[in-house]
Steps between C-alpha positions, in 0.01 A plus 500: 500500500522724808455344838218635725614726785529338842197539727485803730547414866410729796637446848352699787592475867236640730603575853208591730645752740275689746488870433331798654250538217368333188724500195728297271875536490711359215867428539763539231433315178763324290468424133697197378434404145124435482459462878398759762582452869304715748451519877191651658307530826138591568263582788125530461212574733132409484233686697213294637209478262251341741373584849321281750311676779345348806160501337379200693547671835340824389214331320418274794489785751315728259221247458456480875499878532234528231285239673527675839415841351210353300357330812516826695338704221217248473417574864486876454855600597598811298826502307649779712471279810741242356879544503743254336873488579731270299851381580697317227842351582744231396606232748798298375387359165129557549270799488268587784206735499293600799202730506293656776140608452355740757120533491300740715153376597218696658283187520657233721263234368623555144857489628442153644338383175794616288759348735321165514465490120869580444610228742266250339610571141870583539592285799849521646634718216341799675547610860232721655616717787265568793288811438596831655201698626514877534280811492483772240517860630136543395392208718679641808349845439153344476556311827598823679191684375268215588630461856468875561141508369416193708640668812292811434189287454564317827551831677166634373323178596645520851390865530146404394483228763620739769242759402220243500606383842424849629194552280672743267534513121830531322570802282766584242871446561695800626847346493649179357869434556703188425734472797690178436560253220688169503600255229654154531550181306328168546794303642400298802695290748361183342691565174830637632673167590432358154699555184331743256524237224297252707196724546176403330325736259252615763780555751688709246191714438448539875863596563482763222166647615522865606308636797422858599328667792373853554392686813272799448389775735168666414273765644129495409222747564215389728165612361288439803263236625433211267140504374282195532479433125877489445533278809262249349699504175 
């Protein structure tokens, strides 16, 4: 009766040696009877299969931005008057996100309502900067026209009073000439010693108010003596 063959045995020596790239290297193999002796080394790499973003930071700020924009829209602020700037950064092992919302108001009462609501609902997580008041070019142009027309009206009224003083009636204008115009801001000595950040809302509006003056020279025709009926009127 034949004896069963001896069991097959496999010896493998694995030597993990760093290499420049993935791969498997096998050393020389030796066959001895029914045994195989091998040497090998291997290096593998595994790319990340998951990613974790700073969703909490973005989500938290985004919710606040949405609430601010929604509050402004509810009070009639058009979308084009709102500008959002976001800054996302990493500080040590944490993520930080800051956002700035710039809203342009034409109604100062609505501006106060929105600011008060944001402070009440969002608390210290939101900082509201003091408002900056300014004029659009259209507003300045309107101011210049209005002051010139007002000066012309005052000149005509003065000419009427002079004519009446001498019993004459005023005729049509022969010449109207704007001789001098001036424009200046609303800063006064009462506000200068104080820091701009410490001014109240009314003081800020006053300091940003624009003023203009106009001096007009006019020549009017004198019709003649003022009749009794027009004098009574």
